[in-house]
PDB file of C-alpha atoms in Angstrom:
ATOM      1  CA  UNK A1443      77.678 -59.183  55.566  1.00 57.00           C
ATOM      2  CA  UNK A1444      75.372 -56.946  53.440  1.00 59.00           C
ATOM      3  CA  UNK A1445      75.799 -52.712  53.911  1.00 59.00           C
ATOM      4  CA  UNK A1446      72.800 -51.374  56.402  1.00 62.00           C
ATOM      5  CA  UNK A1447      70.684 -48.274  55.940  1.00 58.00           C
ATOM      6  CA  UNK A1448      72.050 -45.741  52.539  1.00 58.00           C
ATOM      7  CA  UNK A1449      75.034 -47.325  52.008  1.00 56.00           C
ATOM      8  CA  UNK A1450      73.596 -49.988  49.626  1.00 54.00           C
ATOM      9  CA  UNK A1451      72.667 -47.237  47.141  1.00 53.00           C
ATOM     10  CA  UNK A1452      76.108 -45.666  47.688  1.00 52.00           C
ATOM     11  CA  UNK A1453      77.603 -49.169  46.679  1.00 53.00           C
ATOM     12  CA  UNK A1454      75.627 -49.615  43.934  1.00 54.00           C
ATOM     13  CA  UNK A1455      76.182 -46.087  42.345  1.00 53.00           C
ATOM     14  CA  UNK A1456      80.064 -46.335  42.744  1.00 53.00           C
ATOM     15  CA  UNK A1457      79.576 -50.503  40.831  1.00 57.00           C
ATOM     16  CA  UNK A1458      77.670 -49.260  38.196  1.00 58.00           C
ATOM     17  CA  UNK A1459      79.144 -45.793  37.895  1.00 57.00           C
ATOM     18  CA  UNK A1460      77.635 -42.365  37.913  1.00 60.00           C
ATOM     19  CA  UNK A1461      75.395 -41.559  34.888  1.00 61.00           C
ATOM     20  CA  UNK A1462      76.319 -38.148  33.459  1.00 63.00           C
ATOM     21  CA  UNK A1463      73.278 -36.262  32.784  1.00 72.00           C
ATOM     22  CA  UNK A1464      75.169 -33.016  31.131  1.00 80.00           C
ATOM     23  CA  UNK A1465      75.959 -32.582  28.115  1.00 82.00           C
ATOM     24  CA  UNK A1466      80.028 -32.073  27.514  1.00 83.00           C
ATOM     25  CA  UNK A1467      80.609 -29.313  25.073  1.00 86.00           C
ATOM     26  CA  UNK A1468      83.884 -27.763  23.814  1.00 90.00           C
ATOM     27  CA  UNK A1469      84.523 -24.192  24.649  1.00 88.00           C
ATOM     28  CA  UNK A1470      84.165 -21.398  22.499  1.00 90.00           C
ATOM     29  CA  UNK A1471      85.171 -18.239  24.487  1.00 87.00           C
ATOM     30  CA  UNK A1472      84.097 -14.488  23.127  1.00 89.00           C
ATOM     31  CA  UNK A1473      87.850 -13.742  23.564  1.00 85.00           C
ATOM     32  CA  UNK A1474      91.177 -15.745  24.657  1.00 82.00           C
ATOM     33  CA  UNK A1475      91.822 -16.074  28.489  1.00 84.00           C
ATOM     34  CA  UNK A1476      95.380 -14.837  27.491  1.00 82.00           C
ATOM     35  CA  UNK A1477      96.007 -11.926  24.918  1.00 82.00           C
ATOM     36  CA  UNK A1478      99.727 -12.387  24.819  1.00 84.00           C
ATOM     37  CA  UNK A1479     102.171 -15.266  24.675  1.00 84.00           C
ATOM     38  CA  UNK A1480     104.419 -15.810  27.316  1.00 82.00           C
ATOM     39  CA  UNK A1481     107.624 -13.889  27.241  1.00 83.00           C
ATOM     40  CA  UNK A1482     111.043 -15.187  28.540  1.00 81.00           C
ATOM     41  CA  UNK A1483     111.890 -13.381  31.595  1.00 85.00           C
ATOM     42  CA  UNK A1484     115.331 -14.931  32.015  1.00 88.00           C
ATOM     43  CA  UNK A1485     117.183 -13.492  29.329  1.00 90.00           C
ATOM     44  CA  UNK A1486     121.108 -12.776  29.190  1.00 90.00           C
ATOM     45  CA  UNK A1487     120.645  -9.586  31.089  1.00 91.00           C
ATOM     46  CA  UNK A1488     118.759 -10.920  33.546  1.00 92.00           C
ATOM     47  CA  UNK A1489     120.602 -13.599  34.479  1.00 92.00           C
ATOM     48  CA  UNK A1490     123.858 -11.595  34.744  1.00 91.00           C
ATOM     49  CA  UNK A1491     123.708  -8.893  37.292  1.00 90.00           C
ATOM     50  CA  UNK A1492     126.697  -7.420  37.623  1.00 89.00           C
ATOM     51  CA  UNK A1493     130.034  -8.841  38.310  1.00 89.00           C
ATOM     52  CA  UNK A1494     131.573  -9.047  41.869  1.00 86.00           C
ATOM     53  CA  UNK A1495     134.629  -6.927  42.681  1.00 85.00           C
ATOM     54  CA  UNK A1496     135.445  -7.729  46.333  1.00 86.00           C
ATOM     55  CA  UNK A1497     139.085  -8.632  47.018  1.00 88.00           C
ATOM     56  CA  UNK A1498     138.581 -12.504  46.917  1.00 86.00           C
ATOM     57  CA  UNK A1499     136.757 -12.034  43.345  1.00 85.00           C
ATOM     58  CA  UNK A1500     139.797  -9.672  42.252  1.00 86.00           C
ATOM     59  CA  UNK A1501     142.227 -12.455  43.264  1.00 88.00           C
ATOM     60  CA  UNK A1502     140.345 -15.373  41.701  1.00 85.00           C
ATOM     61  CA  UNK A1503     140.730 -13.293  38.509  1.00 84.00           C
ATOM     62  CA  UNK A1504     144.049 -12.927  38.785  1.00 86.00           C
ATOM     63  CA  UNK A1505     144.801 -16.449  40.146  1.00 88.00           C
ATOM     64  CA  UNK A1506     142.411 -18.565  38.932  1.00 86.00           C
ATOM     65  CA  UNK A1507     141.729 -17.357  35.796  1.00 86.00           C
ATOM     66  CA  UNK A1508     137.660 -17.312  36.770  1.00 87.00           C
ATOM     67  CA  UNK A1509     134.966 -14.276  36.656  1.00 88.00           C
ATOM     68  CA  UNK A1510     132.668 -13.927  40.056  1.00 88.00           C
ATOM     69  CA  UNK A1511     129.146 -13.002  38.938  1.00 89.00           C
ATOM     70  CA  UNK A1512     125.717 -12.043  40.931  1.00 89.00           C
ATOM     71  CA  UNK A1513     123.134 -13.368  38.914  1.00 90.00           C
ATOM     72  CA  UNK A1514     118.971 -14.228  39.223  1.00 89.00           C
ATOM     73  CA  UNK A1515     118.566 -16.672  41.442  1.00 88.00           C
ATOM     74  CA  UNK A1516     116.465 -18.578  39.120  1.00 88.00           C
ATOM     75  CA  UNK A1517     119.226 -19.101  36.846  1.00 90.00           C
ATOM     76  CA  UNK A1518     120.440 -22.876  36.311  1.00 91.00           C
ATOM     77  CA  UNK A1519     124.396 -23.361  35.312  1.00 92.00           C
ATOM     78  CA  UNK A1520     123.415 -24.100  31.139  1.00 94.00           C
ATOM     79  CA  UNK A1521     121.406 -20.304  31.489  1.00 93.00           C
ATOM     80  CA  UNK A1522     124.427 -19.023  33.264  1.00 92.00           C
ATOM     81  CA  UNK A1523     127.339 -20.349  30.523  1.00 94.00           C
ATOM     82  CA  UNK A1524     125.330 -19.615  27.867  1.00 94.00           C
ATOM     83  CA  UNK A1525     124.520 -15.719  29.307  1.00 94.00           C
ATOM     84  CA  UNK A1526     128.323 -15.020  29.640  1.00 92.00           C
ATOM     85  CA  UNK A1527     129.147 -16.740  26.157  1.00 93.00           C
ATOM     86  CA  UNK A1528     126.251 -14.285  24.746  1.00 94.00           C
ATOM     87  CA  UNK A1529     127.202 -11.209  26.813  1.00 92.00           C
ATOM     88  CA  UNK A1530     130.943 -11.109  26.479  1.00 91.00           C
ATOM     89  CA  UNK A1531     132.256 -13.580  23.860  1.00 91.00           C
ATOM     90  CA  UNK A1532     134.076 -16.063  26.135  1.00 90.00           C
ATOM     91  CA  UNK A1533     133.603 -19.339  26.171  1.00 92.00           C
ATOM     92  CA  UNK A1534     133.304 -21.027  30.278  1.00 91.00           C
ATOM     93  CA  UNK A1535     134.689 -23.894  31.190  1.00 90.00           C
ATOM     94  CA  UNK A1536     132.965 -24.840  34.146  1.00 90.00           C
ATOM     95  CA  UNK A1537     130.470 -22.641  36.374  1.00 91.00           C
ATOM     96  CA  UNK A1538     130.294 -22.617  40.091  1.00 87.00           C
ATOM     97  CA  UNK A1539     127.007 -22.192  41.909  1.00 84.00           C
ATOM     98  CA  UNK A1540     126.738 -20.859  45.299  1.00 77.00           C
ATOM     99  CA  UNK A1541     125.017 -17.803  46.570  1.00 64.00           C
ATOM    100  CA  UNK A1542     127.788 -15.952  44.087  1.00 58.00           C
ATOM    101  CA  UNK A1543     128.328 -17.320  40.896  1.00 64.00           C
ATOM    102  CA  UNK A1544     131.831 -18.224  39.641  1.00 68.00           C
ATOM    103  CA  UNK A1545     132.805 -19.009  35.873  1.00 75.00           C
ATOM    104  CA  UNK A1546     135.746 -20.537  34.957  1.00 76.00           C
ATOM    105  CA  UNK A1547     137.341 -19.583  31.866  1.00 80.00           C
ATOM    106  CA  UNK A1548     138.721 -21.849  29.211  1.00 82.00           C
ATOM    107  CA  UNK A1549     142.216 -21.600  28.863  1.00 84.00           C
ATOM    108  CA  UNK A1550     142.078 -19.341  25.905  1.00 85.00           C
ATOM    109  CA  UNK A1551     140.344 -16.637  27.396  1.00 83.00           C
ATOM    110  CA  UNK A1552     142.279 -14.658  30.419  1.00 82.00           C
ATOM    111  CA  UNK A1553     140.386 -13.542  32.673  1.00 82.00           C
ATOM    112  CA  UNK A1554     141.892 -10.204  33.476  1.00 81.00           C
ATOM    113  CA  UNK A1555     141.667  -9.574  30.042  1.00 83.00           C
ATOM    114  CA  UNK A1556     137.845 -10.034  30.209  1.00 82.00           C
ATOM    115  CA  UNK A1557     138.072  -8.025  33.564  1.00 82.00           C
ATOM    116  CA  UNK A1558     139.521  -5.534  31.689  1.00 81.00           C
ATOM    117  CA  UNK A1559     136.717  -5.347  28.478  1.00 82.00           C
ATOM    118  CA  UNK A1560     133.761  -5.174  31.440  1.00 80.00           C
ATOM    119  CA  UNK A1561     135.542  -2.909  33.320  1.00 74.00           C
ATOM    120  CA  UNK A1562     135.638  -4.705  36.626  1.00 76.00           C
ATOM    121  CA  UNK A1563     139.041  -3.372  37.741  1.00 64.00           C
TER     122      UNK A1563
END
């Protein structure tokens, strides 16, 4: 059954395709859209807060041998490890994410020892 009334040109247009009347050029811009390249917002400072010091954080140092951080909430665990390894030396083991950040320390790093050097306690 044939298409009634406009939709036979429609048809036809969309078989044959569209011609492009325009002509396509390439841009050339008086000045670039953006003056500055991109900077890294996330770097080690930024992704490390500050350290927690509630009681629970105190006694996971002492127990656990692991750090409690606030950090950006942007920040993935590979940032995170790699922002503690830059900012204080120590190599982590594993890294926690919750709302609060916890990094566990390889065994040859203590924990209260680190605790100590930021000067959580």
């Amino acid at each position: 059954m044939a298409p009634k009334g406009n939709m036979t040109s429609h048809f036809i247009a969309l078989e044959f395709g569209m011609l492009d009347w325009t002509l396509k050029e390439d841009r050339n811009p008086k000045y670039p859209c953006i003056i500055a390249p991109p900077r890294n917002k996330l770097d080690h400072y930024q992704i490390l807060k500050f350290p927690l010091t509630t009681e629970s954080a105190m006694k996971k140092i002492e127990d656990n041998n692991t750090l409690v951080f606030i950090v950006d909430i942007c920040a993935d665990k590979k940032k995170i490890k790699d922002a503690v390894k830059k900012m204080y030396d120590i190599q982590a083991k594993k890294v926690n994410t919750l709302i609060r950040r916890r990094t566990w320390l390889t065994p040859d790093y203590d924990a209260l020892d680190v605790a100590n050097k930021i000067k959580i306690n």
